[in-house]
Short mmCIF file of C-alpha atoms and ligand atoms in Angstrom, two decimals:
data_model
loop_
_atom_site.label_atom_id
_atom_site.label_comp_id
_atom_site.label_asym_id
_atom_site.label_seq_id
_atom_site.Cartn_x
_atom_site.Cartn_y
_atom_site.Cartn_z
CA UNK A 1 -6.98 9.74 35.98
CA UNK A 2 -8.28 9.72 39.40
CA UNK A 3 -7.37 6.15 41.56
CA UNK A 4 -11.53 6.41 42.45
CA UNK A 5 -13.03 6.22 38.59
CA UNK A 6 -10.19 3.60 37.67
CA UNK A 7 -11.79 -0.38 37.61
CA UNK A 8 -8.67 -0.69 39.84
CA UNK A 9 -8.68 -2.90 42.64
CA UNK A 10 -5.64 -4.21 44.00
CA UNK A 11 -6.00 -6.71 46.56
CA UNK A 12 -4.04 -7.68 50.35
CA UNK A 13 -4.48 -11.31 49.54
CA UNK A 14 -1.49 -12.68 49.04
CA UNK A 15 -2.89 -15.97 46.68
CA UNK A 16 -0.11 -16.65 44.99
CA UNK A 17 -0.43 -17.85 41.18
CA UNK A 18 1.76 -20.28 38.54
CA UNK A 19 4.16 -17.10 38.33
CA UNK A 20 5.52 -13.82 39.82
CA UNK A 21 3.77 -11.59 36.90
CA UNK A 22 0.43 -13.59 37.24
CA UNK A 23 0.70 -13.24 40.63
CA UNK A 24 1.52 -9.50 40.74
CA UNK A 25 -0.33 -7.95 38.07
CA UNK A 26 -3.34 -9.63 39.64
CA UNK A 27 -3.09 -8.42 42.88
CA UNK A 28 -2.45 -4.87 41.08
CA UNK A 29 -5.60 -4.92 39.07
CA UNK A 30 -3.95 -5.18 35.71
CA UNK A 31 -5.31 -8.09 34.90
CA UNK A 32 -7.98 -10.66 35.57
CA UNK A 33 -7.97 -14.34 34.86
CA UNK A 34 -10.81 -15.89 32.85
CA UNK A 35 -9.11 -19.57 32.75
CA UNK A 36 -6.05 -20.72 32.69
CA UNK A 37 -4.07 -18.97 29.53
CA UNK A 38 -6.70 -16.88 29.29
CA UNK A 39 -6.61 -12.99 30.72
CA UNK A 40 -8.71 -9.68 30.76
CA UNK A 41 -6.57 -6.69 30.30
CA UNK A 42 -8.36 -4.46 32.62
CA UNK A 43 -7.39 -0.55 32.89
CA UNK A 44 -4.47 -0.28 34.13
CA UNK A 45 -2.82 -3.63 31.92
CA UNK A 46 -4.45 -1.96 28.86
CA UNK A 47 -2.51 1.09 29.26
CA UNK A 48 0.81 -1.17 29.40
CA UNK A 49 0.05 -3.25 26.62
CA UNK A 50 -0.74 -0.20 24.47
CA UNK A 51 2.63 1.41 25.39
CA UNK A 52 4.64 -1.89 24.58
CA UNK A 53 2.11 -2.42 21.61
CA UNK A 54 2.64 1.72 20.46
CA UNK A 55 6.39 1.04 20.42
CA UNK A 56 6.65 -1.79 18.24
CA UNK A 57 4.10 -0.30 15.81
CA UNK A 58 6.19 3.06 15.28
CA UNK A 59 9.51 0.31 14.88
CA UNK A 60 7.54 -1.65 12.38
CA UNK A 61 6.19 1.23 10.28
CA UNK A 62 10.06 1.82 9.33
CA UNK A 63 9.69 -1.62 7.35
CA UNK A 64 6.01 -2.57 6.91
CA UNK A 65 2.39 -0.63 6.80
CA UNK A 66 -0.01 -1.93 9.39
CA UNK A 67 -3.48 -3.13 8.92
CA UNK A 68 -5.97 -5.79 10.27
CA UNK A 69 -6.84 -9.49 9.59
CA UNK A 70 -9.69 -11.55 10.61
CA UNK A 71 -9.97 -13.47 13.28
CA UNK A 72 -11.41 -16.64 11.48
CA UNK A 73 -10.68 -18.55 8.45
CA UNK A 74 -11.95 -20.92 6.80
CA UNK A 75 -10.12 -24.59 7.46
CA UNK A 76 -10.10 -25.24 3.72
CA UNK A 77 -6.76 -22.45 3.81
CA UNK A 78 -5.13 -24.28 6.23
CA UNK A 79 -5.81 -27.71 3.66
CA UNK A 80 -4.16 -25.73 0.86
CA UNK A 81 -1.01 -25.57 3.36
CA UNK A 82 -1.21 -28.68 4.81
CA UNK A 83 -1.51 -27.61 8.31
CA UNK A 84 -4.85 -28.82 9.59
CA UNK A 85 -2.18 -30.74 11.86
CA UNK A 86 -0.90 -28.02 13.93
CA UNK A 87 -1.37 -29.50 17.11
CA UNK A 88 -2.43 -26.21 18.83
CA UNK A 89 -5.42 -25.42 16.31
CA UNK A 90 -8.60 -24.58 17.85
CA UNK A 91 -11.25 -25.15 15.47
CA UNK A 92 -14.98 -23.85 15.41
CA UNK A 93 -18.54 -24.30 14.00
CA UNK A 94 -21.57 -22.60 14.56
CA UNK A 95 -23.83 -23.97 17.56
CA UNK A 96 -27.09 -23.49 15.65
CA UNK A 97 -29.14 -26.94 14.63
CA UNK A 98 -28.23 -26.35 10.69
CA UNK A 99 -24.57 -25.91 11.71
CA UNK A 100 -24.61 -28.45 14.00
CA UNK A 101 -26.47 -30.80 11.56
CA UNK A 102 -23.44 -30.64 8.81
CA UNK A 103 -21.25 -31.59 11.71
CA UNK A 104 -17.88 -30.59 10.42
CA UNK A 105 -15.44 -27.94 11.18
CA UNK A 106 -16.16 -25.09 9.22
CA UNK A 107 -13.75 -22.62 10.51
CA UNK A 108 -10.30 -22.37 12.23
CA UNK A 109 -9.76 -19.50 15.06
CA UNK A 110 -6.10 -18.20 13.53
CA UNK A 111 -3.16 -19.14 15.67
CA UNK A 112 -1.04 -17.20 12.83
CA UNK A 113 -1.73 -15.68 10.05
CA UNK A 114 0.52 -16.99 6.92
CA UNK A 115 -2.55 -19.22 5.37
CA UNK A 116 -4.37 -15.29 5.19
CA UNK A 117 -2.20 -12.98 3.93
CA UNK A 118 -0.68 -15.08 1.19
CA UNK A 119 -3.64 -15.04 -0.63
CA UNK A 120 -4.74 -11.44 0.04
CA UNK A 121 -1.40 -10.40 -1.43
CA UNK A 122 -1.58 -12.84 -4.56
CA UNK A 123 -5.10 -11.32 -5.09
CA UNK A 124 -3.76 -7.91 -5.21
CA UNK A 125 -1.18 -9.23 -7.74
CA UNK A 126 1.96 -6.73 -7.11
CA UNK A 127 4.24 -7.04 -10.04
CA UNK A 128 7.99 -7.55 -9.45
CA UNK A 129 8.06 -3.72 -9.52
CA UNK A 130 5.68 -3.79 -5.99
CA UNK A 131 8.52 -5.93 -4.31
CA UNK A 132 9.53 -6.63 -1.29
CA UNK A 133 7.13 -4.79 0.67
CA UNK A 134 6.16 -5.44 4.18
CA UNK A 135 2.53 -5.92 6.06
CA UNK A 136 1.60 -6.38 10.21
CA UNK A 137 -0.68 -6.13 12.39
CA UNK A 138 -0.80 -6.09 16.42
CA UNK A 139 -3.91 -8.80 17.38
CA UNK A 140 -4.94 -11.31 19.69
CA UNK A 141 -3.98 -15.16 18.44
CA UNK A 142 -5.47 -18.37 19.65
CA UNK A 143 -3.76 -21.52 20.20
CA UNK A 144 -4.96 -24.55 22.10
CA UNK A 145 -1.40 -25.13 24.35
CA UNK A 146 -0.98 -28.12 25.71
CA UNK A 147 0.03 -26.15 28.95
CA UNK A 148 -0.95 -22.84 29.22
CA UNK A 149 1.07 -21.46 32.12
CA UNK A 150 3.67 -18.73 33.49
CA UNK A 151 0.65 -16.01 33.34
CA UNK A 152 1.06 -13.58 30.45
CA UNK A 153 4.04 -16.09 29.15
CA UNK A 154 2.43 -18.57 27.64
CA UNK A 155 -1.21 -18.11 26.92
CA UNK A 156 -4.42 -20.12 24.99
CA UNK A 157 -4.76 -16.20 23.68
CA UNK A 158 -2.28 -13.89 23.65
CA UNK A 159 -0.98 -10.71 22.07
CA UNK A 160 1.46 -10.79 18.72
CA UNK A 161 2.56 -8.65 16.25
CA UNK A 162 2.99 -10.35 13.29
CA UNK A 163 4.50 -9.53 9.86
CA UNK A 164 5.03 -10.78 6.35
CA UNK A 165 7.41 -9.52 3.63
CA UNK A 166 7.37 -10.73 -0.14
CA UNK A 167 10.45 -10.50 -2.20
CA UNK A 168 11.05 -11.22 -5.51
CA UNK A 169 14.59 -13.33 -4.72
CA UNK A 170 15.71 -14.97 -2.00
CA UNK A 171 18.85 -11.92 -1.40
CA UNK A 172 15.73 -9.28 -1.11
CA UNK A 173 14.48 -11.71 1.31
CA UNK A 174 18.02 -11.67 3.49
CA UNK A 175 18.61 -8.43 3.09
CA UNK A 176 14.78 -7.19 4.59
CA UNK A 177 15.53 -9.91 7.31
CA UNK A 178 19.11 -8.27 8.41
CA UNK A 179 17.22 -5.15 8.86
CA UNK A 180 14.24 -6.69 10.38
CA UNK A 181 16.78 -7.75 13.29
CA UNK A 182 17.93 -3.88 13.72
CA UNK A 183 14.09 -2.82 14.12
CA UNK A 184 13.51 -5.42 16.37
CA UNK A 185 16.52 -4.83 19.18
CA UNK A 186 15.23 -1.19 18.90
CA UNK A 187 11.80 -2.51 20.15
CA UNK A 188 13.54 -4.56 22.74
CA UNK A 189 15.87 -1.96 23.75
CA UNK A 190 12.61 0.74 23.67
CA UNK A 191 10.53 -1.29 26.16
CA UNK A 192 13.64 -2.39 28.59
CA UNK A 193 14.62 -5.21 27.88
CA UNK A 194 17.67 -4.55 25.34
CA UNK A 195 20.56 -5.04 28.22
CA UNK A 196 19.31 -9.34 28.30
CA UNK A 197 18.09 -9.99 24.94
CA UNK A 198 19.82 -11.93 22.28
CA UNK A 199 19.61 -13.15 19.07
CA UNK A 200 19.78 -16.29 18.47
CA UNK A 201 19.91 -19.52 16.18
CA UNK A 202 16.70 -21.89 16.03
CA UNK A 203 15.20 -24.68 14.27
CA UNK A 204 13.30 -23.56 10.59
CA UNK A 205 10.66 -26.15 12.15
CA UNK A 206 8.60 -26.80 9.37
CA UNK A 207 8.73 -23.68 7.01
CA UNK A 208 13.07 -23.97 6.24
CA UNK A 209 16.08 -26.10 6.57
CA UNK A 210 17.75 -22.76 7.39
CA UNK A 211 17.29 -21.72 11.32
CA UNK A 212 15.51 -19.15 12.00
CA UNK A 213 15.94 -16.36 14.54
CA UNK A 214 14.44 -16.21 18.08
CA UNK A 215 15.17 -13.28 20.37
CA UNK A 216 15.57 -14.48 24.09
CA UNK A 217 15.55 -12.32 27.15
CA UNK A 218 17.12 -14.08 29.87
CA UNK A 219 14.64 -14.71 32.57
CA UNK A 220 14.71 -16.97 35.03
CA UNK A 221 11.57 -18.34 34.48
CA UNK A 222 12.07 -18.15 31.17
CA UNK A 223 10.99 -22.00 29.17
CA UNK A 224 13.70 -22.11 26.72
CA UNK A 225 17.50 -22.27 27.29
CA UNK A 226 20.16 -20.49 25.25
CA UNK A 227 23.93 -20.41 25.06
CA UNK A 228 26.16 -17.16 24.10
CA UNK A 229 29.16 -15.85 24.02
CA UNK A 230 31.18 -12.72 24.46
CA UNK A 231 30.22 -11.71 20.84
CA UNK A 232 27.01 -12.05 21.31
CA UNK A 233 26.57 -15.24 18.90
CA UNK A 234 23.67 -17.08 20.51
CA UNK A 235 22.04 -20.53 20.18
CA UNK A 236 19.05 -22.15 21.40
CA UNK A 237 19.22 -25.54 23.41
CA UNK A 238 17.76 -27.43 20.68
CA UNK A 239 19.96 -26.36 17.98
CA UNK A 240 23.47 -26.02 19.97
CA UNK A 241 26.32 -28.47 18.94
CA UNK A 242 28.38 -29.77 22.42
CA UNK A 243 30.81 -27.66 21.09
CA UNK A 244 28.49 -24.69 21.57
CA UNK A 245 27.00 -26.35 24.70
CA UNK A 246 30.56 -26.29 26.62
CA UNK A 247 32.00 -23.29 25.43
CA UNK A 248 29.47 -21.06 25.47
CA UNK A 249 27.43 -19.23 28.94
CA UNK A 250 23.84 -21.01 28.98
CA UNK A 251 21.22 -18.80 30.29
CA UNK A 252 17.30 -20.00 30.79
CA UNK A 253 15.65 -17.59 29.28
CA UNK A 254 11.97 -16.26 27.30
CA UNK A 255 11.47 -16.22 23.40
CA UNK A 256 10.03 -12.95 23.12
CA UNK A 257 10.71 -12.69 18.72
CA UNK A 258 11.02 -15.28 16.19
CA UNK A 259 11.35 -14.61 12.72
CA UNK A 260 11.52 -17.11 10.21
CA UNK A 261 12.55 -17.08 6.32
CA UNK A 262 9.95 -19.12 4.85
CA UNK A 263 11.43 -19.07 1.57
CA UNK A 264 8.59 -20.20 -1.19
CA UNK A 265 6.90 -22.49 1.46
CA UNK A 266 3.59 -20.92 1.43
CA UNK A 267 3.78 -19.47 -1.74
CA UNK A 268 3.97 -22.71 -3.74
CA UNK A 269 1.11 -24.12 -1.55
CA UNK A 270 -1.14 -21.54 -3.17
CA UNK A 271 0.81 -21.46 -6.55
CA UNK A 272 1.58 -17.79 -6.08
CA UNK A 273 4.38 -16.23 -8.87
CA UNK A 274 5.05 -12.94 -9.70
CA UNK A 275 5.44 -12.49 -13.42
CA UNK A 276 9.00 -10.93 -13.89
CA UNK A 277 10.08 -7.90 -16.33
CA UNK A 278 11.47 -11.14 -19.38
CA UNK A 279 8.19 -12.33 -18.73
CA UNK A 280 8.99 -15.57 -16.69
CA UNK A 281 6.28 -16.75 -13.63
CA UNK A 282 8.75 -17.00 -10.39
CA UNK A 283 7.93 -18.07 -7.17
CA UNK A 284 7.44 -15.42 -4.85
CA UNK A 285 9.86 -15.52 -1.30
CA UNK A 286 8.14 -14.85 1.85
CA UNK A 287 9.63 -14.20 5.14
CA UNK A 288 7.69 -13.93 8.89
CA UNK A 289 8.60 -11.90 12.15
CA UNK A 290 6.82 -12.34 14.78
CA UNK A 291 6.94 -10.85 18.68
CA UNK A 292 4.94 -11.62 21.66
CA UNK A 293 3.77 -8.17 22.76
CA UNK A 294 1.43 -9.67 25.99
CA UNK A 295 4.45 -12.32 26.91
CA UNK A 296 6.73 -9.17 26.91
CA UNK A 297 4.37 -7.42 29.72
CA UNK A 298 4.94 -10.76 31.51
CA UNK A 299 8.53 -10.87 31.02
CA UNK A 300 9.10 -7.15 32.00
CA UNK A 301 7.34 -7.86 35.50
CA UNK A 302 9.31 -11.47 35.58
CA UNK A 303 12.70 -9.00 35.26
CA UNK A 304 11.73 -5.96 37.24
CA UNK A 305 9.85 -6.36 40.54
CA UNK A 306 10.67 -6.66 44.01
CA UNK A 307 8.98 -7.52 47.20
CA UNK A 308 6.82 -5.12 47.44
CA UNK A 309 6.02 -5.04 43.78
CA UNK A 310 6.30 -4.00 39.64
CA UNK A 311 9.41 -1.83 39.06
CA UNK A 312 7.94 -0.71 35.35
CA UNK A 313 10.22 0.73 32.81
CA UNK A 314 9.63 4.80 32.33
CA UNK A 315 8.70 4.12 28.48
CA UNK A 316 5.77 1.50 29.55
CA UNK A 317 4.54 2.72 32.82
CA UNK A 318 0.93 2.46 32.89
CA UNK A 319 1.32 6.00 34.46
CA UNK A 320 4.43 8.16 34.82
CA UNK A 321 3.13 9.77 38.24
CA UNK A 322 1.37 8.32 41.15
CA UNK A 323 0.11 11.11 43.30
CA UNK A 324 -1.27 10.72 46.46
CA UNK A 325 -2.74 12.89 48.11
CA UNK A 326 -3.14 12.56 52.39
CA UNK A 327 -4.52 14.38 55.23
CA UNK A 328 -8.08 14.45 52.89
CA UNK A 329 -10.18 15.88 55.56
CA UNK A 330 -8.47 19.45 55.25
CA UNK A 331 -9.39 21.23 52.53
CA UNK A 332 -6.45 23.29 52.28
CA UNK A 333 -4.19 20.27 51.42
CA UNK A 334 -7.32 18.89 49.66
CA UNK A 335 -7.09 21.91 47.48
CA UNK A 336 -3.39 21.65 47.24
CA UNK A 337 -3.15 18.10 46.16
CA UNK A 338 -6.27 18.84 43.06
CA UNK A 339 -3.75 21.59 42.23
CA UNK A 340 -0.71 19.40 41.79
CA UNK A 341 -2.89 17.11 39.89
CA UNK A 342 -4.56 19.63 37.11
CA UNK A 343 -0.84 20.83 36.82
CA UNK A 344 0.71 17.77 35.77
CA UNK A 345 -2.00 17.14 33.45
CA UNK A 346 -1.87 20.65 31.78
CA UNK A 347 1.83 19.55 31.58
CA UNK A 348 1.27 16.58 29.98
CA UNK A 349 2.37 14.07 32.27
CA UNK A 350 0.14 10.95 32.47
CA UNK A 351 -0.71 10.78 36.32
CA UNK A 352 -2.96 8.49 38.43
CA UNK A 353 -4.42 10.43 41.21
CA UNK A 354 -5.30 8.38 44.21
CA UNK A 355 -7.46 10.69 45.97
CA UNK A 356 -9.31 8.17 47.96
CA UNK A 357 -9.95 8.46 51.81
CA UNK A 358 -7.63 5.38 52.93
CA UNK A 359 -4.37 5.46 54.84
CA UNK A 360 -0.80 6.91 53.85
CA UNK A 361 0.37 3.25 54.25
CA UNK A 362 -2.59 1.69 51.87
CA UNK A 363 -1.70 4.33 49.04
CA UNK A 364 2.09 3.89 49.74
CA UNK A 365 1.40 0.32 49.10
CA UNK A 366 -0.18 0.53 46.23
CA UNK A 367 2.13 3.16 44.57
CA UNK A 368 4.71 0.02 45.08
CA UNK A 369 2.67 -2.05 43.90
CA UNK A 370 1.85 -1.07 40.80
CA UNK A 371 5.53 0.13 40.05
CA UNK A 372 4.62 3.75 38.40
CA UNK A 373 8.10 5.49 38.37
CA UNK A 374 7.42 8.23 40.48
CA UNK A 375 5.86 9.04 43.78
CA UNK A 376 4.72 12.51 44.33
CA UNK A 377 2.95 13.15 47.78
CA UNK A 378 1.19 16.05 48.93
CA UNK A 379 0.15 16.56 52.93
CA UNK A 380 0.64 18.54 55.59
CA UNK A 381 4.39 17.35 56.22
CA UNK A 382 5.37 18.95 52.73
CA UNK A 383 4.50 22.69 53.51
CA UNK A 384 3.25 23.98 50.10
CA UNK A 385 6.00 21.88 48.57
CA UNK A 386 5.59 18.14 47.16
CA UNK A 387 7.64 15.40 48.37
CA UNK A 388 8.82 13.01 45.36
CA UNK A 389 10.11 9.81 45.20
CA UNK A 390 11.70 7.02 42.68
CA UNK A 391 9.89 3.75 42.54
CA UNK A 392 13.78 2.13 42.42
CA UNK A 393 14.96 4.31 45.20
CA UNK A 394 14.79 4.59 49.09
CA UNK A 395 14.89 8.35 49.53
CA UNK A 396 12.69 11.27 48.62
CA UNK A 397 13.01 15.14 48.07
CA UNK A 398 11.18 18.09 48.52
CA UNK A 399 10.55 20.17 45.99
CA UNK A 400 7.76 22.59 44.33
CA UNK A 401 5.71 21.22 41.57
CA UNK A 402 6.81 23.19 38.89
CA UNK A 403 10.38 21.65 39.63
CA UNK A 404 9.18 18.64 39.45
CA UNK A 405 7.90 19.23 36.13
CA UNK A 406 10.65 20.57 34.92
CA UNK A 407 12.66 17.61 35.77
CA UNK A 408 9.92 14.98 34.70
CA UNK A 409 9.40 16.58 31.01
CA UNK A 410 13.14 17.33 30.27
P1 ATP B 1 7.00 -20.74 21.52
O1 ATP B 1 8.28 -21.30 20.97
O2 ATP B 1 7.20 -19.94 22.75
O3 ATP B 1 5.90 -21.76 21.64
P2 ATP B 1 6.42 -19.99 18.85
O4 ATP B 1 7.77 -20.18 18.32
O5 ATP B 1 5.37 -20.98 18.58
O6 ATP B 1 6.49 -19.72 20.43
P3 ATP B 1 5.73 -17.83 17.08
O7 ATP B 1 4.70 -18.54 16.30
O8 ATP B 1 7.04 -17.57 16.46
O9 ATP B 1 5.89 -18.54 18.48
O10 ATP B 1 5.08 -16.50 17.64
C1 ATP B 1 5.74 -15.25 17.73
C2 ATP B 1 5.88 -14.80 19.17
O11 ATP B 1 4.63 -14.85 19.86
C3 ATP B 1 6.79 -15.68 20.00
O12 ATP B 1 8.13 -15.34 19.82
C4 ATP B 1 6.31 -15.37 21.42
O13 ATP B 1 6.92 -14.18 21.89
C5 ATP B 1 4.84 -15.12 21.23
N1 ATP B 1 4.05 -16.31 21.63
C6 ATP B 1 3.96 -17.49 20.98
N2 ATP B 1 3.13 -18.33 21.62
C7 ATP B 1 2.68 -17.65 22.72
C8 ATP B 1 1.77 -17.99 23.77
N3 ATP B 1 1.16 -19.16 23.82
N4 ATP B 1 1.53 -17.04 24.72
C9 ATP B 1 2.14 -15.83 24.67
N5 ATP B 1 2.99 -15.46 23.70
C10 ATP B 1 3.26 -16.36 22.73
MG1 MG B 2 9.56 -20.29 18.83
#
């Protein structure tokens, strides 16, 4: 992609926001804010999201098949379930006169998804035979926070992959759930962050008297405080005895998973069974895993930046390559640079080109900025060559492009 055709415009102001990755990916163009908690994903963000989002769909297809449910329901679902309550519900009605006229609250704007698919599924009536299976999908969720904040962190909407299993006895349940952790620290691990995240004990809230599972990457500005030890065994604040409290390291850190076992919660609300092989109607278990795909994005600039800007892991790098090209007003570098460029492509190698007429210090800038691992440069300094450089280093090399491929692809 060429810098000049991107909606990219990074900006010198230095307004600072509520957080370091509102306040970054901002400035970089990844991002625009609408209100607070709420975002635009512009260019550059997209490509990031999709790469974190891309990861943790080819880790869920090992336990679930993907597919797509609506954004609004109808609030009668969420009176089957008893959760008209749910303090962060934002409810809607049409604006027209008729609509208006009835003056109730005809629809809810889903802040998750359990009131929807346990009813699709009891439609389809699997028979114990179908069990457990596994659905998600990767969508935008609404909740009315009390206080949106943090950027990407805590949003009104934000980005989650949800999914649902169905099992036919509560061990199906805990054994889908013990793999369900594997496939999730491989997501964590995929997109960076498996070095600081940990899984640990939380309330059931209201769906079990069992805890459920959060996984927290320790963050500094993370909301929620855990405590671990050496082994690994983690607890959140709220469910830690003293014991736990004073024996264990406590870390402040972001909930960036939660999976719950749910047990027959939701089935019984809708008076869902399966009909087993003797015959018998049993209640069907349900379990729910959910991660914050647009809080990770915030977390990952939260963890890796420094003052000059994003430091993006390789595997979610908006693009692997910035190249800039200098000394534009001589066409033989000119020439050189749109070389370097088509070559990278024809290698596959996702580059941005920023082939605008500005300074070496303005593109240098933004290459920081923006935190794409690698900096290649072409200008009349490098001699036919290309001079490369880390995003997380100081020093860079010469080399010739095809090296440089070489060493990028392997
Ligand atoms: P939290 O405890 O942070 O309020 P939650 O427990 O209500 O979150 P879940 O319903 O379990 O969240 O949602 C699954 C995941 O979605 C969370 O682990 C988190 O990563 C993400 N998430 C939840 N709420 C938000 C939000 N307002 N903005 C961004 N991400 C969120
Ligand atoms: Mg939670």
């Amino acid at each position: 992609m060429r810098y000049s055709q991107l909606l990219l415009k990074t900006t010198k102001e230095s307004k600072q926001f509520d957080s370091i990755n509102a306040t970054l990916l901002i400035k970089g163009g990844f991002i625009d804010q609408t209100m607070a908690g709420v975002y635009t994903f512009l260019p550059l963000g997209w490509r990031v999201l999709n790469k974190i989002e891309n990861i943790v769909r080819e880790e869920m297809d090992a336990i679930g098949a993907e597919m797509l449910m609506p954004t609004l329901s109808p609030r009668s679902l969420w009176e089957q379930t008893n959760r008209t309550g749910f303090d962060v519900l934002f409810e809607a009605r049409g604006a027209n006169k008729a609509s208006l006229a009835k003056n109730d609250t005809a629809f809810i704007i889903n802040p998750t998804h359990e009131e929807l698919i346990t009813p699709i599924v009891q439609k389809m009536k699997p028979s114990y035979k179908d069990l457990p299976f596994g659905v998600y999908q990767i969508q935008t969720k609404f909740r009315n926070e009390e206080r949106p904040k943090s950027g990407l962190l805590r949003g009104r909407e934000f980005r989650m992959k949800d999914l649902y299993s169905f099992h036919v006895s509560l061990e199906s349940m805990q054994e889908y759930y013990e793999k369900a952790k594997e496939v999730y620290m491989n997501v964590f691990r995929r997109v960076g962050l498996g070095d600081d995240t940990y899984i640990v004990r939380a309330s059931g809230g209201d769906f079990t008297k069992d805890f459920s599972h959060e996984f927290q990457t320790v963050c500094e500005s993370g909301e929620d405080t855990i405590y671990v030890n050496d082994e690994g065994d983690g607890w959140n604040k709220e469910v830690a005895t003293e014991e736990v409290q004073s024996s264990y390291t406590q870390h402040p850190a972001s909930e960036v998973g939660n999976i719950f076992p749910l047990g027959t919660k939701f089935t019984k609300a809708f008076n869902y069974h399966f009909r087993h092989e003797d015959g018998q109607e049993k209640p069907v278990y349900m379990a729910s895993y959910g991660i914050g795909t647009s809080r990770i994005m915030g977390v990952l600039v939260e963890k890796f930046h420094d003052e000059r800007g994003i430091i993006w892991p390789d595997s979610v790098a908006p693009y692997t390559v910035y190249l800039a090209g200098l000394n534009g007003d001589d066409e033989t570098i000119r020439n050189q640079a749109d070389g370097v460029y088509k070559a990278l492509q024809k290698a596959g190698i996702d580059v941005l080109y920023d082939d605008r007429n500005v300074s070496p210090g303005d593109k240098f800038g933004d290459a920081d900025l923006l935190g794409i691992p690698w900096r290649v440069v072409v200008s009349k300094k490098t001699g036919g060559q290309i001079e490369v450089k880390r995003r997380t280093e100081q020093d860079n090399t010469l080399m010739s492009a095809e090296e440089f491929i070489k060493q990028v692809t392997n």
